Coordinates of C-alpha atoms and ligand atoms in Angstrom, one line a residue:
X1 CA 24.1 27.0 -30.5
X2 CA 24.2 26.0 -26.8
X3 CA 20.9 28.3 -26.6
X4 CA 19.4 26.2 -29.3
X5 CA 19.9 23.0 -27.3
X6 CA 19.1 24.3 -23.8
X7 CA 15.8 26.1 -24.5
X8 CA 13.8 22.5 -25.8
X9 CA 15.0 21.1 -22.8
X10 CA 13.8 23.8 -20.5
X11 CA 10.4 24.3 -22.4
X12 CA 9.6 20.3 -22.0
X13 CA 10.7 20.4 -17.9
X14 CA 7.9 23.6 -17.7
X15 CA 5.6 22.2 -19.7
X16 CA 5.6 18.8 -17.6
X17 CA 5.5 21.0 -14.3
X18 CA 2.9 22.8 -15.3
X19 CA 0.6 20.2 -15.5
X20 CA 1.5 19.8 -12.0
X21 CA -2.0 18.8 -10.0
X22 CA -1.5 15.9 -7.8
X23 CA -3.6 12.7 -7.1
X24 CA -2.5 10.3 -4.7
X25 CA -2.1 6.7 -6.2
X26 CA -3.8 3.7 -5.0
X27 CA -4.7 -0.2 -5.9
X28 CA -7.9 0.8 -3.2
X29 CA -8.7 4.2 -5.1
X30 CA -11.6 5.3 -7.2
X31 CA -10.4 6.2 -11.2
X32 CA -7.1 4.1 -10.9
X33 CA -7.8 2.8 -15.1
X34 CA -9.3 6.2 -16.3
X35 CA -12.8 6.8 -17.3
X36 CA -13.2 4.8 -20.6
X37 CA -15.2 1.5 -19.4
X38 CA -13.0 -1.6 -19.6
X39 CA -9.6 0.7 -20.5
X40 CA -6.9 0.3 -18.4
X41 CA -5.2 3.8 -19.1
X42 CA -1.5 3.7 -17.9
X43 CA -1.5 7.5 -18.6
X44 CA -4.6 8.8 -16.5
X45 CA -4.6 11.6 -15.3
X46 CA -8.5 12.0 -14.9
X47 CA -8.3 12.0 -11.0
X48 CA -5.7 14.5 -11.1
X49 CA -7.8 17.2 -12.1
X50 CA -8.8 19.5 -9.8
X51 CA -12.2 21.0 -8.4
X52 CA -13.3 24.4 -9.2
X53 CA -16.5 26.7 -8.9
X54 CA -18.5 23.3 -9.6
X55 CA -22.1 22.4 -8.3
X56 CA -21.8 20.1 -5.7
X57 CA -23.1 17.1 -7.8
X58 CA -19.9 17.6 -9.7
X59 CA -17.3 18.1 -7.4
X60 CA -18.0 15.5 -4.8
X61 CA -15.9 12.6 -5.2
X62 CA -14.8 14.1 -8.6
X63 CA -18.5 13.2 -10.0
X64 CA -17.8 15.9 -12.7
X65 CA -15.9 13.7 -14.9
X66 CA -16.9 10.4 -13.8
X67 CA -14.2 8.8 -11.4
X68 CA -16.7 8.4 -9.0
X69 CA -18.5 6.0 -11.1
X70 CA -15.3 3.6 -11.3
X71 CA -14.8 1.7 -8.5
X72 CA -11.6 -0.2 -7.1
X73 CA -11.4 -4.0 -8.1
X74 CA -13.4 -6.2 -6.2
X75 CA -11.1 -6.8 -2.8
X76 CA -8.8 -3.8 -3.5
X77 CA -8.4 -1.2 -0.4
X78 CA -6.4 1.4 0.9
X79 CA -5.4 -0.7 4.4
X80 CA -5.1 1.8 7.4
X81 CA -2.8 -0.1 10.1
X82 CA -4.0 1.4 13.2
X83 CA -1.6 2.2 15.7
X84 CA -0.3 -0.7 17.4
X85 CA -0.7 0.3 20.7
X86 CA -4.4 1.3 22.4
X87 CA -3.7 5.3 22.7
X88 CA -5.2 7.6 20.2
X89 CA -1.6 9.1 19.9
X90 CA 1.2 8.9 19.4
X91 CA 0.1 6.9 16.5
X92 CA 2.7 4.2 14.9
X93 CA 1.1 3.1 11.9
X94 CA 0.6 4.2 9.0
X95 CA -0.2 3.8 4.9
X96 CA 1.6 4.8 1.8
X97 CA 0.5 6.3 -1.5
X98 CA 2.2 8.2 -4.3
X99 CA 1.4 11.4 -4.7
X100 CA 1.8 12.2 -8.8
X101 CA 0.4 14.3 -11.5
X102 CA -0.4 11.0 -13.7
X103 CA -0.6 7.2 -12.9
X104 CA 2.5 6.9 -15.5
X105 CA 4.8 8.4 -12.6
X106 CA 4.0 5.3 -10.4
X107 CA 4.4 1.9 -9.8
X108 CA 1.1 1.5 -10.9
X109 CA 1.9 2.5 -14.6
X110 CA 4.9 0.7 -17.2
X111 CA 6.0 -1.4 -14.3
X112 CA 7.1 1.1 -12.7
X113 CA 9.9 2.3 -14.7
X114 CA 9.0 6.3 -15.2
X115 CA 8.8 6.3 -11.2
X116 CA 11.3 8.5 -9.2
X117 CA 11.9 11.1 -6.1
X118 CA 9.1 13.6 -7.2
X119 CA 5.6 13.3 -8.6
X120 CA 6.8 14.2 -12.2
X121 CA 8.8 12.1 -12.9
X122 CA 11.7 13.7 -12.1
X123 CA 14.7 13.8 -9.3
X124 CA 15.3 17.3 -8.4
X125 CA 18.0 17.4 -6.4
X126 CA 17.2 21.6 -5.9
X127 CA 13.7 22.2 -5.3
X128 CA 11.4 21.7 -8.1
X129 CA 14.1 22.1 -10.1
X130 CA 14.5 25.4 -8.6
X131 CA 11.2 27.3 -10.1
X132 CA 9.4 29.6 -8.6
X133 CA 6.0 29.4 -9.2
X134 CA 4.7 33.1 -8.7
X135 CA 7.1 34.1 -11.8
X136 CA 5.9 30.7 -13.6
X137 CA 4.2 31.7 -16.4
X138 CA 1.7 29.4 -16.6
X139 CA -1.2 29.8 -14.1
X140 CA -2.5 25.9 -13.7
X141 CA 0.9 25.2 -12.2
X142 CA 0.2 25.0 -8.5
X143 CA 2.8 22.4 -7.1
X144 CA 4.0 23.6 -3.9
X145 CA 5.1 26.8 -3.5
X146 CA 9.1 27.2 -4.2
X147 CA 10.1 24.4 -1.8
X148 CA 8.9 21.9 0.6
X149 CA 8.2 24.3 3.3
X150 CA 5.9 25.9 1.8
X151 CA 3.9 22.8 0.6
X152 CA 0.1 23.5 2.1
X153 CA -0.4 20.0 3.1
X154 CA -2.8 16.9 2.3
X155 CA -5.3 15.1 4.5
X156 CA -7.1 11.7 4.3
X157 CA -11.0 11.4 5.5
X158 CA -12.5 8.5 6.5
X159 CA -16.6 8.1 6.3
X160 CA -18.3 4.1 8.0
X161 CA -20.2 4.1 5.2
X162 CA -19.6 1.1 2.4
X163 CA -21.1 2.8 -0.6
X164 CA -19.9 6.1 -1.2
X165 CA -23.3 7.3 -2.4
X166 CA -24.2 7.5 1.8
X167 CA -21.5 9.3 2.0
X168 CA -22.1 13.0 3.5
X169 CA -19.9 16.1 4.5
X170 CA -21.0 15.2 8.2
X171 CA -19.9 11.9 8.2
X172 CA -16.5 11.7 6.5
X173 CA -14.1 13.0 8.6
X174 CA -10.2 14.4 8.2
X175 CA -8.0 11.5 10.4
X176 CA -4.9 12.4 9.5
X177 CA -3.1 15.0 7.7
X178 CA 0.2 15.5 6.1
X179 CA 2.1 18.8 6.3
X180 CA 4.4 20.1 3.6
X181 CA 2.9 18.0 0.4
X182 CA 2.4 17.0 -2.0
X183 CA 6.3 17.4 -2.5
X184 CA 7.6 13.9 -3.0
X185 CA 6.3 10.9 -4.6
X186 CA 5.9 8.5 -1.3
X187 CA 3.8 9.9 1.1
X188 CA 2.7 8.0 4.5
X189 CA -0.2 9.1 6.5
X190 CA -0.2 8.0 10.2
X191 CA -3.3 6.5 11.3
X192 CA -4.9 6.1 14.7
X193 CA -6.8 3.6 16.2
X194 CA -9.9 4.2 14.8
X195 CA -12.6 1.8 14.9
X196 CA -13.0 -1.1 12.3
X197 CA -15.2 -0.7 9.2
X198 CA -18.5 -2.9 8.2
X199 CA -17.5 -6.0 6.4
X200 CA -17.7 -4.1 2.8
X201 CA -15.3 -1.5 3.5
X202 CA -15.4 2.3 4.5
X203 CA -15.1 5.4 2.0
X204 CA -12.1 7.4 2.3
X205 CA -11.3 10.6 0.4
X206 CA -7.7 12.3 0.2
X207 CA -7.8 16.3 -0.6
X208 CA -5.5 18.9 -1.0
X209 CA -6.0 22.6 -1.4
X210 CA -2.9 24.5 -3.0
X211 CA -1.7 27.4 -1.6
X212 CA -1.8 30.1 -4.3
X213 CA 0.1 29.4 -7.9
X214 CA -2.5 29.3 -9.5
X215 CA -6.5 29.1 -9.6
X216 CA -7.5 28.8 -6.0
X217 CA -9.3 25.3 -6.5
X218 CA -9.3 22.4 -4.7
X219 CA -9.0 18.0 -4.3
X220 CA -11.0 15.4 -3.4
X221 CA -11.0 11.8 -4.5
X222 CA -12.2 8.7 -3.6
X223 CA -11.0 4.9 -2.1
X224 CA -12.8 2.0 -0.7
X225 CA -10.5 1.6 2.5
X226 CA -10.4 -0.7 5.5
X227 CA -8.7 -0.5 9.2
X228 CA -6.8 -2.7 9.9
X229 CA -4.5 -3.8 13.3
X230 CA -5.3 -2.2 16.8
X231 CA -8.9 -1.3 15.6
X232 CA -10.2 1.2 18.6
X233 CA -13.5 0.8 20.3
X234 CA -14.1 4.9 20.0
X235 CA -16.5 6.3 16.8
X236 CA -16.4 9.2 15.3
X237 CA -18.0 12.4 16.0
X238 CA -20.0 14.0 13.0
X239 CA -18.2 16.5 11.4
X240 CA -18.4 20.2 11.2
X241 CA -16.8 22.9 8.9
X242 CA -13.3 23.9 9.9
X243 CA -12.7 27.6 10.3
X244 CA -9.7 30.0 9.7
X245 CA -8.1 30.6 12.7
X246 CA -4.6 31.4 12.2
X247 CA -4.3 34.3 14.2
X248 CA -6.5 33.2 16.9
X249 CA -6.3 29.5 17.8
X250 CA -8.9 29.7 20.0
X251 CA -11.5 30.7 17.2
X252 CA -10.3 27.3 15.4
X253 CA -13.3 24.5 15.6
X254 CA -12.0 21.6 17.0
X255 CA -13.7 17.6 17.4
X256 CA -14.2 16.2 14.1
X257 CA -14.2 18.2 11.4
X258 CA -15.2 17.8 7.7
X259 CA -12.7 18.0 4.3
X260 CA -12.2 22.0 3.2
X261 CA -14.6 22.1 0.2
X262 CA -13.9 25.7 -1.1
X263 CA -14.4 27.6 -4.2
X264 CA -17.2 26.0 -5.3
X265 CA -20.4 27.3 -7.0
X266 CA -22.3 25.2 -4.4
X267 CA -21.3 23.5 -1.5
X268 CA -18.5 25.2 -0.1
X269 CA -17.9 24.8 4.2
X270 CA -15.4 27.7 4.1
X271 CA -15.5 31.5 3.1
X272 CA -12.5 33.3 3.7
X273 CA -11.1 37.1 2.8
X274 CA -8.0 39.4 3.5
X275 CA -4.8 38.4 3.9
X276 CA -2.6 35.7 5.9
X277 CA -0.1 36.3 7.9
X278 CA 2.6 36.1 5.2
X279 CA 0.4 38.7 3.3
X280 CA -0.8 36.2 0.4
X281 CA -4.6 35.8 0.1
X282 CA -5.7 33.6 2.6
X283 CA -5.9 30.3 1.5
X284 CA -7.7 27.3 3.5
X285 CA -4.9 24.3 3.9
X286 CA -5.0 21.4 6.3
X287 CA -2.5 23.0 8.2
X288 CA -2.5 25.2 11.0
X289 CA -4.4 28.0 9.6
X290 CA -7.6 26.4 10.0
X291 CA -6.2 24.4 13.2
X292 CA -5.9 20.9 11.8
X293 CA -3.2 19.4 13.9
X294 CA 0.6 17.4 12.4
X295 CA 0.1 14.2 11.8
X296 CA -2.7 11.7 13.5
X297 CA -6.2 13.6 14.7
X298 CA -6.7 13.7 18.1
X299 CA -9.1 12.2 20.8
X300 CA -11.5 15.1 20.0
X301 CA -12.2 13.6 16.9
X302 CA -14.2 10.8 18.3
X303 CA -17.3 9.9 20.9
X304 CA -15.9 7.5 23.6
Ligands
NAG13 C1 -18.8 30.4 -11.2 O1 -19.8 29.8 -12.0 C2 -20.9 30.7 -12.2 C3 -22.0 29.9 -12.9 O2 -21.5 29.2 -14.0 C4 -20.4 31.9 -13.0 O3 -21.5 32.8 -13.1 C5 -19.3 32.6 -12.2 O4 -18.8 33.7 -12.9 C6 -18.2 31.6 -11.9 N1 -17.3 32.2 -10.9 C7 -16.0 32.2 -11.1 C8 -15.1 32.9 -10.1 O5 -15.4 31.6 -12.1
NAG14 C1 -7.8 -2.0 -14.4 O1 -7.3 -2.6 -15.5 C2 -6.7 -3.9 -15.2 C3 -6.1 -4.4 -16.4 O2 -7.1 -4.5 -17.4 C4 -7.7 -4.8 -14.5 O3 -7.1 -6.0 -14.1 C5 -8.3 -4.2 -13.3 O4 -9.4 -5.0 -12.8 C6 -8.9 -2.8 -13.7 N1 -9.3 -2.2 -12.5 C7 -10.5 -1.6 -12.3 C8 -10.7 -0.9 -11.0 O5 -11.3 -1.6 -13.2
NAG15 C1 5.0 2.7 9.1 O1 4.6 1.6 9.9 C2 5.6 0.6 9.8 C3 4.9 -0.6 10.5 O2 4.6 -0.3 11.9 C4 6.9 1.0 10.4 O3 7.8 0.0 10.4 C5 7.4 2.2 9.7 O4 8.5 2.8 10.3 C6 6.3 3.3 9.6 N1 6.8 4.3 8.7 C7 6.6 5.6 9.0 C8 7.2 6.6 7.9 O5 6.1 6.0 10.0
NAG16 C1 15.4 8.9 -10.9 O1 16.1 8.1 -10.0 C2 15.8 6.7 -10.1 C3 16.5 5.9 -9.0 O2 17.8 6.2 -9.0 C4 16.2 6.2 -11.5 O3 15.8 4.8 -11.6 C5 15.4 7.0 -12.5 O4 15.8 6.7 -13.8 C6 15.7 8.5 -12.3 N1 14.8 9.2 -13.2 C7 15.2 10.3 -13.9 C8 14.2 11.0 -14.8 O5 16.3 10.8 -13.7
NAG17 C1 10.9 28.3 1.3 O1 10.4 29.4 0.6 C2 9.9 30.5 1.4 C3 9.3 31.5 0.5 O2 10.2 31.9 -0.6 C4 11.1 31.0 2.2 O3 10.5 32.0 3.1 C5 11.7 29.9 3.1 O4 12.8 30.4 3.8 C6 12.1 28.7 2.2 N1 12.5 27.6 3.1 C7 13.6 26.9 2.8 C8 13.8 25.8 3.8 O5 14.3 27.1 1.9
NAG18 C1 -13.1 34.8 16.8 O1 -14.3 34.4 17.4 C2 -15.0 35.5 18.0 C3 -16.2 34.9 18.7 O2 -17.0 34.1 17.8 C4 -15.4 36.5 16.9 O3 -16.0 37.6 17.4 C5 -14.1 36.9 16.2 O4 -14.4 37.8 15.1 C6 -13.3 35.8 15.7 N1 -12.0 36.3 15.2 C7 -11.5 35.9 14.0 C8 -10.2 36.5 13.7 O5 -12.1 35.2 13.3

């Protein structure tokens, strides 16, 4: 009898976890209503999805299913606040998105009311409700590995272009990254002072590439975003491919360096093979692995 009221419960928590592929919520982001013109779909999950073995026509800016072709409202942006003093770092500002696996988890959706701690919904007190995702037995759930730790991390790009079809792998470039996420539901970037942006805005992009759980795919979405406060004077350098360097740090490429676009049929910056150095298959993550610093990028990251 207890069995018989236990096991629903645990079947639902699974079956909202494994649906667990993040997006990271914004007024200033591409696909916030969906992808039915003139539908304002509370439950969206169309960004969410994630990016795999795809030409590059479809994976860029999650072209594949439209989001690219629904823009912010007119005047909505992410808003980087620089750092408030004139040093490339430390940096002491910041922004804020939620990081969920549907807009109904976030203040965007039902006024708010299904938000809490974690990106499902839920407040785990435990871990993720203490699963482990290598004996999970469906494969499309890729949250972070067994605990925050483990999380591979997410990374915002910025590109000085306004319309996002001038937008290229050269000139979009990672600015900041977040270690151990997506975990929780509020995540804040730091930002450094990078220069302003035209008058109509720059394209940002946030992506994520999970560290095994699952198919070895990747994230990338869009925002029209702005800088604002201590704009700096430096720009940014174009962008190259990062590189796997986990073992050697002096093989990692350093300057500015474009998103990880892996796994792809076309496109991809990154090959990789063997092992890391936990003994998983090596996995790309804006992390140390491939030398992408905690936090704010760096002075190397721009052309004074
Ligand atoms: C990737 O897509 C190509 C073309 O559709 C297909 O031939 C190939 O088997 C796919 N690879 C993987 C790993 O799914
Ligand atoms: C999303 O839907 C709301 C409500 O209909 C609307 O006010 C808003 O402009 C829409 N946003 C976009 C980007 O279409
Ligand atoms: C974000 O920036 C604001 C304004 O400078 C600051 O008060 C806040 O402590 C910062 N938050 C984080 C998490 O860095
Ligand atoms: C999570 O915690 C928040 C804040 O205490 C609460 O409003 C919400 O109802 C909780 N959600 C769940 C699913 O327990
Ligand atoms: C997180 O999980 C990993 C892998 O199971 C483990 O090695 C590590 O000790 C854990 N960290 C914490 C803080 O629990
Ligand atoms: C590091 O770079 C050197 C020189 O390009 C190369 O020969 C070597 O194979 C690289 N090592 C690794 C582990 O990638």
């Amino acid at each position: 009898m207890s069995l018989a009221h236990t096991l629903p419960v645990l079947v639902l928590s699974l079956g909202s976890l494994a649906t667990a592929h993040f997006a990271a919520w914004h007024k200033g982001m591409y696909c916030l209503n969906g992808t039915t013109p003139g539908f304002d779909d509370e439950n969206t999950n169309a960004i969410v999805n994630p990016l795999f073995n795809m030409t590059k026509d479809d994976w860029w800016f999650h072209h594949y299913n439209g989001c690219d072709e629904f823009p912010p409202a007119e005047g909505d942006f992410l808003e980087l606040l620089a750092a408030l003093t004139l040093v490339y770092r430390p940096a002491n500002g910041n922004f804020t998105v939620e990081l969920t696996v549907n807009r109904a988890f976030t203040t965007f959706s039902f006024g708010g009311a299904r938000t809490a701690a974690f990106g499902d919904g839920q407040n785990y007190t435990d871990g993720l409700g203490g699963l482990d995702c290598i004996s999970e037995l469906n494969s499309a759930y890729h949250t972070p590995k067994q605990n925050e730790s483990m999380a591979a991390g997410t990374a915002f790009a910025i590109s000085y272009q306004s319309e996002l079809s001038a937008v290229t792998p050269e000139n979009l470039v990672v600015f900041t990254t977040l270690y151990h996420t997506p975990w929780k539901r509020i995540a804040t970037y730091g930002v450094p002072n990078l220069p302003a942006c035209p008058e109509a805005g720059c394209i940002c992009a946030w992506g994520w590439v999970p560290n095994g759980c699952g198919e070895p795919n990747m994230y990338m979405q869009g925002f029209r975003c702005k800088v604002v406060g201590k704009t700096g004077g430096a720009v940014l350098a174009p962008a190259i491919p990062p590189t796997w360097c986990e073992e050697t740090p002096d093989n990692c490429t350093t300057g500015a360096r474009q998103m990880i676009y892996w796994n792809q049929f076309e496109g991809s910056n990154i090959f990789v093979s063997g092992s890391d150095s936990h003994g998983s298959p090596k996995s790309p993550a804006y992390n140390s692995v491939l030398g992408f610093a905690e936090g704010v990028l760096g002075e190397s990251t721009y052309i004074f």
